[in-house]
Coordinates of C-alpha atoms and ligand atoms in Angstrom, one line a residue:
X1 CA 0.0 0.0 0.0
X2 CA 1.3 3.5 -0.9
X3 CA 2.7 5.7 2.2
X4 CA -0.2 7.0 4.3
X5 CA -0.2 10.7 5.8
X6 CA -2.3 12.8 7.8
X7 CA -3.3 16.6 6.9
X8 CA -3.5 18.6 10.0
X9 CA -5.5 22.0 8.8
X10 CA -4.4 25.0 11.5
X11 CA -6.7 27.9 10.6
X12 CA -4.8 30.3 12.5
X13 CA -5.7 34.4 13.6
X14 CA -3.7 35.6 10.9
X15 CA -3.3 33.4 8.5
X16 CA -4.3 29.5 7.4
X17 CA -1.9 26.4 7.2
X18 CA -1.7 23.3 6.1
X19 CA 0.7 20.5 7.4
X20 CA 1.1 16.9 5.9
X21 CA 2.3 14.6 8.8
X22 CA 4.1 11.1 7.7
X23 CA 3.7 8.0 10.3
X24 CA 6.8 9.3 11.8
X25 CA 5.0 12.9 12.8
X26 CA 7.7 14.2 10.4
X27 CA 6.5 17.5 8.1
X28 CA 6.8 16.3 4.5
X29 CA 5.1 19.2 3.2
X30 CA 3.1 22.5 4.3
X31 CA 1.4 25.5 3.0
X32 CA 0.5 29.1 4.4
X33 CA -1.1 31.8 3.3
X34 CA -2.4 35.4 5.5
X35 CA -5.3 36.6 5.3
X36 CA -6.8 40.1 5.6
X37 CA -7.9 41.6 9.3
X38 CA -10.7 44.2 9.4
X39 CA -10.8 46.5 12.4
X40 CA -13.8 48.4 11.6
X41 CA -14.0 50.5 14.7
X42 CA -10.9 51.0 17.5
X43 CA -10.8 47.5 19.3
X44 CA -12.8 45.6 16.5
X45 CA -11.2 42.7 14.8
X46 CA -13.2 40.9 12.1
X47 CA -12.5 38.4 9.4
X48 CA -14.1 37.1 6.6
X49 CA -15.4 34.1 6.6
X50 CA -14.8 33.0 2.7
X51 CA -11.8 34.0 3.0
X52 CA -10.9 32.0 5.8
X53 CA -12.2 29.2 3.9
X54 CA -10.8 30.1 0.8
X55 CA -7.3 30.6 2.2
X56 CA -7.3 27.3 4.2
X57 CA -8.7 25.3 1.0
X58 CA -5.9 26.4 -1.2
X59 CA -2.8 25.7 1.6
X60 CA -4.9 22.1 1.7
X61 CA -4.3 22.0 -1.9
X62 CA -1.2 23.2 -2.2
X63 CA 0.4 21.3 0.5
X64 CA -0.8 18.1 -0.9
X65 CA 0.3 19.0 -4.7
X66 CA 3.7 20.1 -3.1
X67 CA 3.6 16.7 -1.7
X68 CA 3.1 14.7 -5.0
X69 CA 0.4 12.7 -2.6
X70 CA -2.8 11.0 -4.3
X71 CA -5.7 12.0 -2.4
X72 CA -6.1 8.0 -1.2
X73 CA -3.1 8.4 0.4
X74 CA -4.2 10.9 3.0
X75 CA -5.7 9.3 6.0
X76 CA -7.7 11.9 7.8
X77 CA -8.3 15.4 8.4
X78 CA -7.7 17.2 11.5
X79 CA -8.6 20.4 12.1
X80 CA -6.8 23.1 14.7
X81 CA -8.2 26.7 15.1
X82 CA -7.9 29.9 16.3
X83 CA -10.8 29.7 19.3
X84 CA -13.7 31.5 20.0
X85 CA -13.8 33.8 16.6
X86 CA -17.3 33.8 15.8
X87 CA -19.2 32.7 12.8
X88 CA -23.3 33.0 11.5
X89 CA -24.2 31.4 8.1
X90 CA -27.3 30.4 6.8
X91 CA -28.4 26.7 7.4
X92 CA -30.0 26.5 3.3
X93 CA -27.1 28.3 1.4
X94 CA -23.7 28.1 3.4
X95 CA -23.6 32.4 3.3
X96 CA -22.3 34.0 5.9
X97 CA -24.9 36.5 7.6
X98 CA -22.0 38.8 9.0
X99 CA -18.1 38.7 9.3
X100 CA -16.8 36.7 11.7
X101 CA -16.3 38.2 14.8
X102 CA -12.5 37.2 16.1
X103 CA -11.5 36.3 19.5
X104 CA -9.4 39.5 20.0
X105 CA -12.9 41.9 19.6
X106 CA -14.0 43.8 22.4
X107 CA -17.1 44.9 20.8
X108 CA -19.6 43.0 23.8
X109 CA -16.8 44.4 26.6
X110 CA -20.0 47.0 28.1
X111 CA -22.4 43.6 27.5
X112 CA -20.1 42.1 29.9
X113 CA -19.7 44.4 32.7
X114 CA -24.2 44.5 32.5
X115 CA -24.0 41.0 33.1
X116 CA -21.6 41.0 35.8
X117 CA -23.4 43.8 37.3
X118 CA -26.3 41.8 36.9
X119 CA -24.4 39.1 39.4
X120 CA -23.8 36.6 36.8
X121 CA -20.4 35.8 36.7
X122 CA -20.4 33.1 39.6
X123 CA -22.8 31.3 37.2
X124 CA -20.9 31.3 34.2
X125 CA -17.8 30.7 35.9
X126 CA -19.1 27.6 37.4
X127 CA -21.2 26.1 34.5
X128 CA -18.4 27.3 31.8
X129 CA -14.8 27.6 33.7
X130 CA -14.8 31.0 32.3
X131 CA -14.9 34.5 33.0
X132 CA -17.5 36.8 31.4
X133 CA -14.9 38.0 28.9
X134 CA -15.5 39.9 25.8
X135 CA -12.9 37.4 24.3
X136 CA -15.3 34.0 24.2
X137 CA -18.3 33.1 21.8
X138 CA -21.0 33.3 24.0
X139 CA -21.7 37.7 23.8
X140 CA -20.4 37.6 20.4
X141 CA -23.5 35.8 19.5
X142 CA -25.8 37.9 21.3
X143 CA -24.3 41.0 19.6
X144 CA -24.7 39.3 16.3
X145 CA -28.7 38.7 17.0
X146 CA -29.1 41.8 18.5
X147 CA -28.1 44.4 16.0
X148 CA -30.6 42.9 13.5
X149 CA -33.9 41.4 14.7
X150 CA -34.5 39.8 11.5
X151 CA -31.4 38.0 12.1
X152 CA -33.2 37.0 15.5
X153 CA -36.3 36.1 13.9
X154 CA -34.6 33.8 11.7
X155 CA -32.1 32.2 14.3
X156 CA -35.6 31.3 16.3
X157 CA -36.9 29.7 12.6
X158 CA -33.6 27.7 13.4
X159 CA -32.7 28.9 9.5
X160 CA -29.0 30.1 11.1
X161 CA -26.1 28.4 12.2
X162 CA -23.5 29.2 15.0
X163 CA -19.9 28.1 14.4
X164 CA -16.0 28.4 15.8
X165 CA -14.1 28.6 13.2
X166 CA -13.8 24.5 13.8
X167 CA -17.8 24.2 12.8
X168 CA -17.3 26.3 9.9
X169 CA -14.3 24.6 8.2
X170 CA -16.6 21.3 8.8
X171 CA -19.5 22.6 7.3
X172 CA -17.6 24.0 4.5
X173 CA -15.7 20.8 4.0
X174 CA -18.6 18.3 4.7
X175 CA -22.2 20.0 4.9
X176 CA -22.2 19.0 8.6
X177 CA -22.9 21.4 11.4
X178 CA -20.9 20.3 14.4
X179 CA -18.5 21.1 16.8
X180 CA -16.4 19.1 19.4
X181 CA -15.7 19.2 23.5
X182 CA -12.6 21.6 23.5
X183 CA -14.0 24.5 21.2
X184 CA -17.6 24.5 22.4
X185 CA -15.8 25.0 26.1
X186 CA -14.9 28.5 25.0
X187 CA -18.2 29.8 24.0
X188 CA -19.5 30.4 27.4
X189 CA -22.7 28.5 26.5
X190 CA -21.4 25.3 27.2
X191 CA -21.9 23.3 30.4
X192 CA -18.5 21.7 31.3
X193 CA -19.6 19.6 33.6
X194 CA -23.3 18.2 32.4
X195 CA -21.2 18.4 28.7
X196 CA -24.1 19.5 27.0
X197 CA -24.6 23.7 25.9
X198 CA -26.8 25.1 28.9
X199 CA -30.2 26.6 28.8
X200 CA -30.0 28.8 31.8
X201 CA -26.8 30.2 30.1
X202 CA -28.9 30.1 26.6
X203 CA -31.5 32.1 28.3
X204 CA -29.4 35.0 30.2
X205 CA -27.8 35.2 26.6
X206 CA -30.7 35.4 24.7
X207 CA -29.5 32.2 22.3
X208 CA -32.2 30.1 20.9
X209 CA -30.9 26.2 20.9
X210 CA -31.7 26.0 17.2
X211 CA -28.2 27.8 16.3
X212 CA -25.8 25.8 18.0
X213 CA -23.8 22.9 16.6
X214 CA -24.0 19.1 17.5
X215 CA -21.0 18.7 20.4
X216 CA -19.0 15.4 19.4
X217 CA -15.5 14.2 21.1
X218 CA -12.6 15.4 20.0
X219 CA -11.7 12.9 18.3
X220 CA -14.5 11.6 16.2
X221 CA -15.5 11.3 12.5
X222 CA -17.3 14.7 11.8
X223 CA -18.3 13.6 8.1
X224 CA -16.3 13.6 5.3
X225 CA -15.0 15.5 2.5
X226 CA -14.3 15.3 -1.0
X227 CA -12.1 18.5 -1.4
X228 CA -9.0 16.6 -2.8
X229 CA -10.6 14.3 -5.1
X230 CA -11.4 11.0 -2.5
X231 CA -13.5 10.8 0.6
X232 CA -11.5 11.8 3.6
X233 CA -12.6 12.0 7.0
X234 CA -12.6 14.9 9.3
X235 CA -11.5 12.9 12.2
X236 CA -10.6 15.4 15.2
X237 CA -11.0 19.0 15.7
X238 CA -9.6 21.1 18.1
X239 CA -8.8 24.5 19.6
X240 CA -5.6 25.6 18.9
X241 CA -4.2 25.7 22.9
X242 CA -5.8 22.4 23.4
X243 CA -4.0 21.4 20.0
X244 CA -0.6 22.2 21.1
X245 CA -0.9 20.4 24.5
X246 CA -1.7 17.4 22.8
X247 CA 0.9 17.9 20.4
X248 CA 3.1 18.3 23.1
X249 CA 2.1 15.0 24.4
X250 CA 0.8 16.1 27.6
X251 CA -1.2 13.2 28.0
X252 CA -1.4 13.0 32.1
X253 CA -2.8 14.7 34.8
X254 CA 0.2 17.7 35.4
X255 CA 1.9 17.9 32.3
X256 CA 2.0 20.9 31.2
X257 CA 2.9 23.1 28.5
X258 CA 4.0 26.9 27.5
X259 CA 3.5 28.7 24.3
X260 CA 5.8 31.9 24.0
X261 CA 4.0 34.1 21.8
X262 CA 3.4 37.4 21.7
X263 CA 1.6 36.6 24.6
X264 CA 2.3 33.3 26.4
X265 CA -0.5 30.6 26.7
X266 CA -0.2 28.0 29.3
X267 CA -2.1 24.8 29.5
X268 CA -1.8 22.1 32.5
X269 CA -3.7 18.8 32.3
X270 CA -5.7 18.2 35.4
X271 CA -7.3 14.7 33.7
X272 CA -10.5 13.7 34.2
X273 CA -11.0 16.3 36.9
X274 CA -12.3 20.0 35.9
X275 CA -10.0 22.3 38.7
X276 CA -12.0 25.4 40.2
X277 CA -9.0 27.7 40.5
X278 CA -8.8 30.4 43.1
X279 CA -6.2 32.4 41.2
X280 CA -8.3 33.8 38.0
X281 CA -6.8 30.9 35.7
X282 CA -9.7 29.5 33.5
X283 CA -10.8 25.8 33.6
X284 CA -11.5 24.0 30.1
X285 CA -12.1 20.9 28.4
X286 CA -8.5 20.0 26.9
X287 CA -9.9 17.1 24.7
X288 CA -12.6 14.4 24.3
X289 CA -11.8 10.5 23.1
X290 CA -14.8 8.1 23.1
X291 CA -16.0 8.5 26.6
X292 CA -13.1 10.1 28.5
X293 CA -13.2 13.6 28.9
X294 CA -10.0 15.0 30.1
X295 CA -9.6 18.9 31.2
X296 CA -7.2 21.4 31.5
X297 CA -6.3 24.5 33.5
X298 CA -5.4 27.7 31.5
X299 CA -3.1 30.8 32.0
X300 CA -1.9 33.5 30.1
X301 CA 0.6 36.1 30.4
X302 CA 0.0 39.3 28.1
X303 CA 3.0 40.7 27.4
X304 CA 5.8 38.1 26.4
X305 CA 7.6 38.2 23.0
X306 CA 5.9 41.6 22.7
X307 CA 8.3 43.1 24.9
X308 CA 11.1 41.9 22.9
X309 CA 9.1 43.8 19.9
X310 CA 8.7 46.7 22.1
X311 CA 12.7 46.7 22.9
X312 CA 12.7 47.0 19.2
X313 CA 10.6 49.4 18.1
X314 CA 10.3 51.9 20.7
X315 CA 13.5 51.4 21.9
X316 CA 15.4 50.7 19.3
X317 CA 17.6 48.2 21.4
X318 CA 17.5 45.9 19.1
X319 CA 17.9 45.2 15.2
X320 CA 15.6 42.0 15.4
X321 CA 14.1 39.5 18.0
X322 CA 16.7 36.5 18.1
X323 CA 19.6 39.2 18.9
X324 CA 17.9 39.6 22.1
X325 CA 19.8 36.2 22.6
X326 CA 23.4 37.2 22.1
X327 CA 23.1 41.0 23.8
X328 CA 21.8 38.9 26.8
X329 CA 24.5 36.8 26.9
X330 CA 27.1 40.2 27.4
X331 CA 25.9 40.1 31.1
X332 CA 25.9 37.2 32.9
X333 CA 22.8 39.0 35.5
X334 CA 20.7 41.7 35.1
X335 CA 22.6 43.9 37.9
X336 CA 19.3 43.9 40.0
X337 CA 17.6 45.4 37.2
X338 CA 13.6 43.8 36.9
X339 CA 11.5 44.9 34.0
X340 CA 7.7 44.4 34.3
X341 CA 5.8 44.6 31.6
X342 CA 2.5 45.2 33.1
X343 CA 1.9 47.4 29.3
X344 CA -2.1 46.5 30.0
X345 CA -2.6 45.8 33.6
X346 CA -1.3 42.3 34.7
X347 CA -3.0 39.0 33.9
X348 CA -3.1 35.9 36.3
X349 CA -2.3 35.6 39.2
X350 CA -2.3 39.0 40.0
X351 CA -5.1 40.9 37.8
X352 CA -4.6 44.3 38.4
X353 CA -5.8 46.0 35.2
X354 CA -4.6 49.3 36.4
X355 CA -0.8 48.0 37.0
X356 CA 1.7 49.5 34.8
X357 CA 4.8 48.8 33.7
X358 CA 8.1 49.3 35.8
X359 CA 11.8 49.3 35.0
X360 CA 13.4 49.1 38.5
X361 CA 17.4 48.4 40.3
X362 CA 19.2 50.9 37.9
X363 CA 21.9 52.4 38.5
X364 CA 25.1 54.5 36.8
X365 CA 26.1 51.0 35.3
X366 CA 22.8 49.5 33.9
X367 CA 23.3 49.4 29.8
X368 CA 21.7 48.2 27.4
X369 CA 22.4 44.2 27.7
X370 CA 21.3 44.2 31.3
X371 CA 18.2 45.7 30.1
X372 CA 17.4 43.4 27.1
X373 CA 18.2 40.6 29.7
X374 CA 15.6 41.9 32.6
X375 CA 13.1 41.8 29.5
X376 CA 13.6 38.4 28.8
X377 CA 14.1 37.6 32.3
X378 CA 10.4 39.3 32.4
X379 CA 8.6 36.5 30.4
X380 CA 9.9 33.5 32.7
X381 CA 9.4 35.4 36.0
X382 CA 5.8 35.9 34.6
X383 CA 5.2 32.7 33.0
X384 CA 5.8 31.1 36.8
X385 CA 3.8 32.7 38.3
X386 CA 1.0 31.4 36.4
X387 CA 2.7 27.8 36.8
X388 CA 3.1 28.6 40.5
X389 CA -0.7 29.3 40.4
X390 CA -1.8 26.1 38.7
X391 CA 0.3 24.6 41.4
X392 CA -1.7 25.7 43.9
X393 CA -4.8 25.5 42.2
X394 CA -4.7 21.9 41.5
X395 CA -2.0 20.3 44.2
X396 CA -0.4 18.6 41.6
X397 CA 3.6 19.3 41.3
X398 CA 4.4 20.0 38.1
X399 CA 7.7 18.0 37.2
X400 CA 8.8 19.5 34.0
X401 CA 7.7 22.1 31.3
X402 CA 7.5 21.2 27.8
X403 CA 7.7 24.5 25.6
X404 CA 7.1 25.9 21.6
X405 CA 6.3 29.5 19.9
X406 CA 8.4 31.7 18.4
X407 CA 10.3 32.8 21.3
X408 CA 11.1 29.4 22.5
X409 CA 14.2 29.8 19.8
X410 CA 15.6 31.6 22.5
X411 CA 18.1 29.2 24.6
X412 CA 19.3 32.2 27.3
X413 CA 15.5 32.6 28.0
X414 CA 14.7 29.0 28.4
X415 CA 17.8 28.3 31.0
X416 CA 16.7 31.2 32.8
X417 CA 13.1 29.0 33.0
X418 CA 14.4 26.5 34.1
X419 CA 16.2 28.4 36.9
X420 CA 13.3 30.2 38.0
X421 CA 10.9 27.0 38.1
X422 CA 13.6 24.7 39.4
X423 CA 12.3 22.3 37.0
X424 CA 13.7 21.1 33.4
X425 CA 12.3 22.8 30.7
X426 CA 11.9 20.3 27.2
X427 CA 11.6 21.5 23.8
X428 CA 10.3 19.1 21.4
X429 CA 12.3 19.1 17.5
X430 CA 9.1 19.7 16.2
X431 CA 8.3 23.4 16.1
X432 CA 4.5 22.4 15.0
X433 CA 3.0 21.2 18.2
X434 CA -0.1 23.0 17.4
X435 CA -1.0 21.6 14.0
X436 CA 0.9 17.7 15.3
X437 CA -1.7 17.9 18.4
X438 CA -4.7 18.2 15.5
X439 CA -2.9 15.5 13.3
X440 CA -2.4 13.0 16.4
X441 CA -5.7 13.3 17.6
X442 CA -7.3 12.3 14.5
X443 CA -4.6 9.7 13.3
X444 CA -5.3 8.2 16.6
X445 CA -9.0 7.7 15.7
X446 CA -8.5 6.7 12.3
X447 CA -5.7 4.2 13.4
X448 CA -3.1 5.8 11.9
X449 CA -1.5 5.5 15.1
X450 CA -2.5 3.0 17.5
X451 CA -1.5 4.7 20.8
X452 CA 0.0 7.2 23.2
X453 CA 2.5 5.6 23.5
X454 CA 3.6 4.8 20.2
X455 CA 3.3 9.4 19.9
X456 CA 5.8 9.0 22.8
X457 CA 7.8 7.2 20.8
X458 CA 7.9 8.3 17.8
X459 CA 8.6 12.1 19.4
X460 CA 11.3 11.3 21.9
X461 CA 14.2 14.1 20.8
X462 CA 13.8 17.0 23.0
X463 CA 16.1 19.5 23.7
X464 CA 16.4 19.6 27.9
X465 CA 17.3 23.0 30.0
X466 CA 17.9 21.6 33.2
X467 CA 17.8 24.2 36.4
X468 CA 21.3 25.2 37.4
X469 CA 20.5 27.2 40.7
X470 CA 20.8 26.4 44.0
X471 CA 17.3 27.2 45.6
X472 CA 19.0 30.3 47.8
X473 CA 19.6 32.2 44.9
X474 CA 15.7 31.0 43.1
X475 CA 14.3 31.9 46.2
X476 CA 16.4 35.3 45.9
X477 CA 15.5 36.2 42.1
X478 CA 11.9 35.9 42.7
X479 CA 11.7 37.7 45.8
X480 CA 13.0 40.6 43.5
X481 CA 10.8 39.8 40.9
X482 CA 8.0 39.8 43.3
X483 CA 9.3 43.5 44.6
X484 CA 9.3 44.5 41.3
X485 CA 5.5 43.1 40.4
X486 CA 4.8 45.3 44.2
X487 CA 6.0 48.4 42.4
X488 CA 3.6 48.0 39.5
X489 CA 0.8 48.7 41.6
X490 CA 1.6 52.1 42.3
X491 CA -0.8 54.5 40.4
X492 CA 1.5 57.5 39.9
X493 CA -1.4 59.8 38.5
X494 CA -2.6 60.0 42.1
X495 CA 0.9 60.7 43.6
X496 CA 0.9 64.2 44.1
X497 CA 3.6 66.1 41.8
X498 CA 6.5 67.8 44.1
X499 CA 6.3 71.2 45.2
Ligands
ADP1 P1 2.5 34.7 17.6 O1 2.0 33.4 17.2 O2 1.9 35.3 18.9 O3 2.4 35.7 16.5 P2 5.2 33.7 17.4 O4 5.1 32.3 18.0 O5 5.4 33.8 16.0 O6 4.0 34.6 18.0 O7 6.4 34.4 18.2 C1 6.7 35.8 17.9 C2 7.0 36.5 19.2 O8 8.2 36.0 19.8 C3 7.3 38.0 18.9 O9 6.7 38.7 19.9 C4 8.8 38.1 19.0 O10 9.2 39.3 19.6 C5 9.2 36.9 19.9 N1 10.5 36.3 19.5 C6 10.7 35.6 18.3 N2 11.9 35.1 18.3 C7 12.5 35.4 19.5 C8 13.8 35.2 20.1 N3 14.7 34.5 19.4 N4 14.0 35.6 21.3 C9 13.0 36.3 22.0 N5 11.8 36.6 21.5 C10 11.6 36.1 20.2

């Protein structure tokens, strides 16, 4: 029998990819291509939804032509996307009603103070994991219905359908309208417990049942789709956080991974277990397989590879992002120097919106390498605080850290990780966890791969940073880093001016 592959499709916030995987999770080919962003008022992000599917149909084609694969030869679909960007089409004709509303828009921000005003947020948070946040599905939706009551009207008729960008690609690619565990936990709809989408949410909402997508496993044969010339089978979907954990391989209750970004996105497995946390990190479904339902505590930090960007451009400290690297390396500390980068109030587990951003410990011999090093510093200090939070939110030690993203290039930043946590940080060869974690899980329902294990196997080179402090001088560094954070907090418009 010719070679078999999977096609992982990662429908990404600014652009679409395509990724064929081999049975040994190598990359044999891939495809990419950006698409356009509309910000039609100041903190509005839209996309189109054609061109979302327009873009990820050709990369599919491409990749596989780039290939020289016959369509037979392609196992499965799996799909990764971007979460919580949110789509209405009509049920009869596949047209989208409006563009799709993306994660980042914070159009329903006002909608979301009402309702916590109202005293809803316990609710949610319970039912959802969540936080009413302009960021998920769930007030996107509303917003959609509620600027046009024909819209309504017809979303009652049940002549609409609500998607993630997951439940679009699927209906585009197979006429199905469905969804799966990990995406519908970011909608703010959906019951994570009772796994089913919630009518006392639906209700304080305003969302008629009719809309809303079938919710399948994660793993699971949507439909399937004759897009390159043979039936194939959409055989996972999944958010892209979710993706990358499984990508990563965190299989078991407290492994955990990091995603260094311009922000940083951590996930933890907790396994079967959904963890209420006390420290403002958000609970969701990581990933569904036949009847197992595993979940996974979330974090993110704000500002990470965006301060090296900011160092850049406002600064001008540095030509590009991986010279951060080698200026770092001039100094072998900071000199006492902390950077915070608290640029839009500080995320978990501190949420202080009104925190801003301190440079602090200079003196007559602080330059510029000490400075690019407390920024680096900056996004491993922050990034354990949110693991120290998931700590102590679940009471499960987390033994290691597996890492990807684009700053995870960055070998001065990952030692320093591993310093601060006390705990060796891994970093997989493949620098595709996202789209691998969307190609395992369906490979693994199709058979393509029989097993965890065998995924353990066939990934085993990784790159370890092992800690090299002693725990005097970890316990020292983030005592100054917690100083530091202190100093954030200090609103100087109400400090009276001298004299
Ligand atoms: P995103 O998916 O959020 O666009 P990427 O994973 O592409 O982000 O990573 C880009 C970010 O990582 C940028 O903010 C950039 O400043 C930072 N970055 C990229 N390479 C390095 C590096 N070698 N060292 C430090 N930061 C880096």
């Amino acid at each position: 029998m010719a070679k078999q592959y999977v096609l992982a499709l990662d429908q990404g916030t600014t652009s679409s990819r395509s990724i064929l995987f081999d049975r040994d999770a190598q990359v044999v080919a891939s495809a990419q291509e950006e698409f356009k962003q509309y910000y039609p008022h100041p903190g509005w992000v839209e996309h189109d939804p054609e061109e979302i599917w327009q873009s990820q149909k050709r990369t599919a084609l491409a990749c596989v032509k780039d290939a020289g694969v016959e369509p037979s030869q392609i196992a499965a679909f799996g799909i990764t996307n971007q979460r919580e960007t949110t789509i209405l089409w009509d049920r009869a004709t596949g047209e989208p009603v409006h563009n799709a509303i993306v994660w980042q828009c914070r159009r329903t921000m006002q909608l979301c103070e009402r309702l916590r005003a109202a005293g809803h947020e316990p609710l949610f948070r319970d039912k959802t994991g969540l936080v009413l946040d302009a960021y998920f599905s769930g007030t996107k939706l509303h917003w959609l219905l509620e600027q046009d009551p024909n819209l309504r009207a017809r979303a009652e008729k049940g002549e609409l359908c609500f998607g993630t960008v997951d439940s679009w690609l699927l209906y585009k690619l197979t006429g199905e309208h469905a969804t799966d565990l990990s995406n519908a936990s970011r909608t703010l709809m959906f019951n994570i417990h009772s796994l089913d989408w919630d009518d006392e949410l639906l209700e304080i909402l305003e969302i008629p049942r009719a809309l809303l997508p079938e919710v399948h496993p994660t793993g699971h044969i949507f439909g399937y789709s004759d897009l390159l010339g043979a039936e194939i089978p959409v055989a996972a979907m999944v958010g892209d956080q979710q993706s990358a954990l499984f990508g990563q391989q965190a299989f078991h209750a407290g492994d955990c991974k990091n995603t260094y970004g311009t922000g940083c996105f951590m996930l933890m497995n907790t396994g079967e277990r959904p963890v209420v946390s006390s420290h403002g990190l958000l609970t969701t479904i990581a990933w569904g397989q036949g009847n197992r339902v595993e979940y996974a505590l979330e974090g993110s930090v704000f500002v990470a590879g965006a301060v090296i960007q900011w160092l850049r451009d406002e600064l001008g400290l540095l030509r590009n992002a991986a010279e951060s690297e080698q200026i770092a390396a001039q100094v072998s500390d900071t000199g006492g120097v902390y950077l915070v980068p608290a640029f839009v109030g500080l995320g978990a587990p501190h949420w202080d919106m009104r925190a801003q951003g301190v440079i602090c410990g200079l003196s007559r011999g602080t330059n510029r390498a000490h400075l690019v090093r407390a920024a680096l510093e900056s996004i491993s200090f922050q990034s354990a605080d949110v693991l120290h939070a998931m700590e102590m939110d679940s009471g499960i030690t987390i033994p290691e850290l597996r890492v990807d993203g684009g700053a995870a290039a960055n070998n001065l930043l990952l030692q320093h990780q591993a310093d601060v946590l006390g705990i060796p940080v891994l970093r997989g060869s493949s620098i595709e966890a996202t789209a691998l974690g969307a190609a395992f899980l369906a490979g693994l329902q199709v058979h393509f791969w029989e097993s965890e294990e065998q995924l353990h196997r066939i990934c085993s080179e990784q790159e370890r940073f092992e800690p090299q402090w002693d725990s005097m001088t970890r316990r020292r560094a983030i005592e100054g880093w917690t100083a530091a954070v202190q100093r954030t907090r200090t609103d100087l418009s109400e400090v009276a001016p001298a004299g």
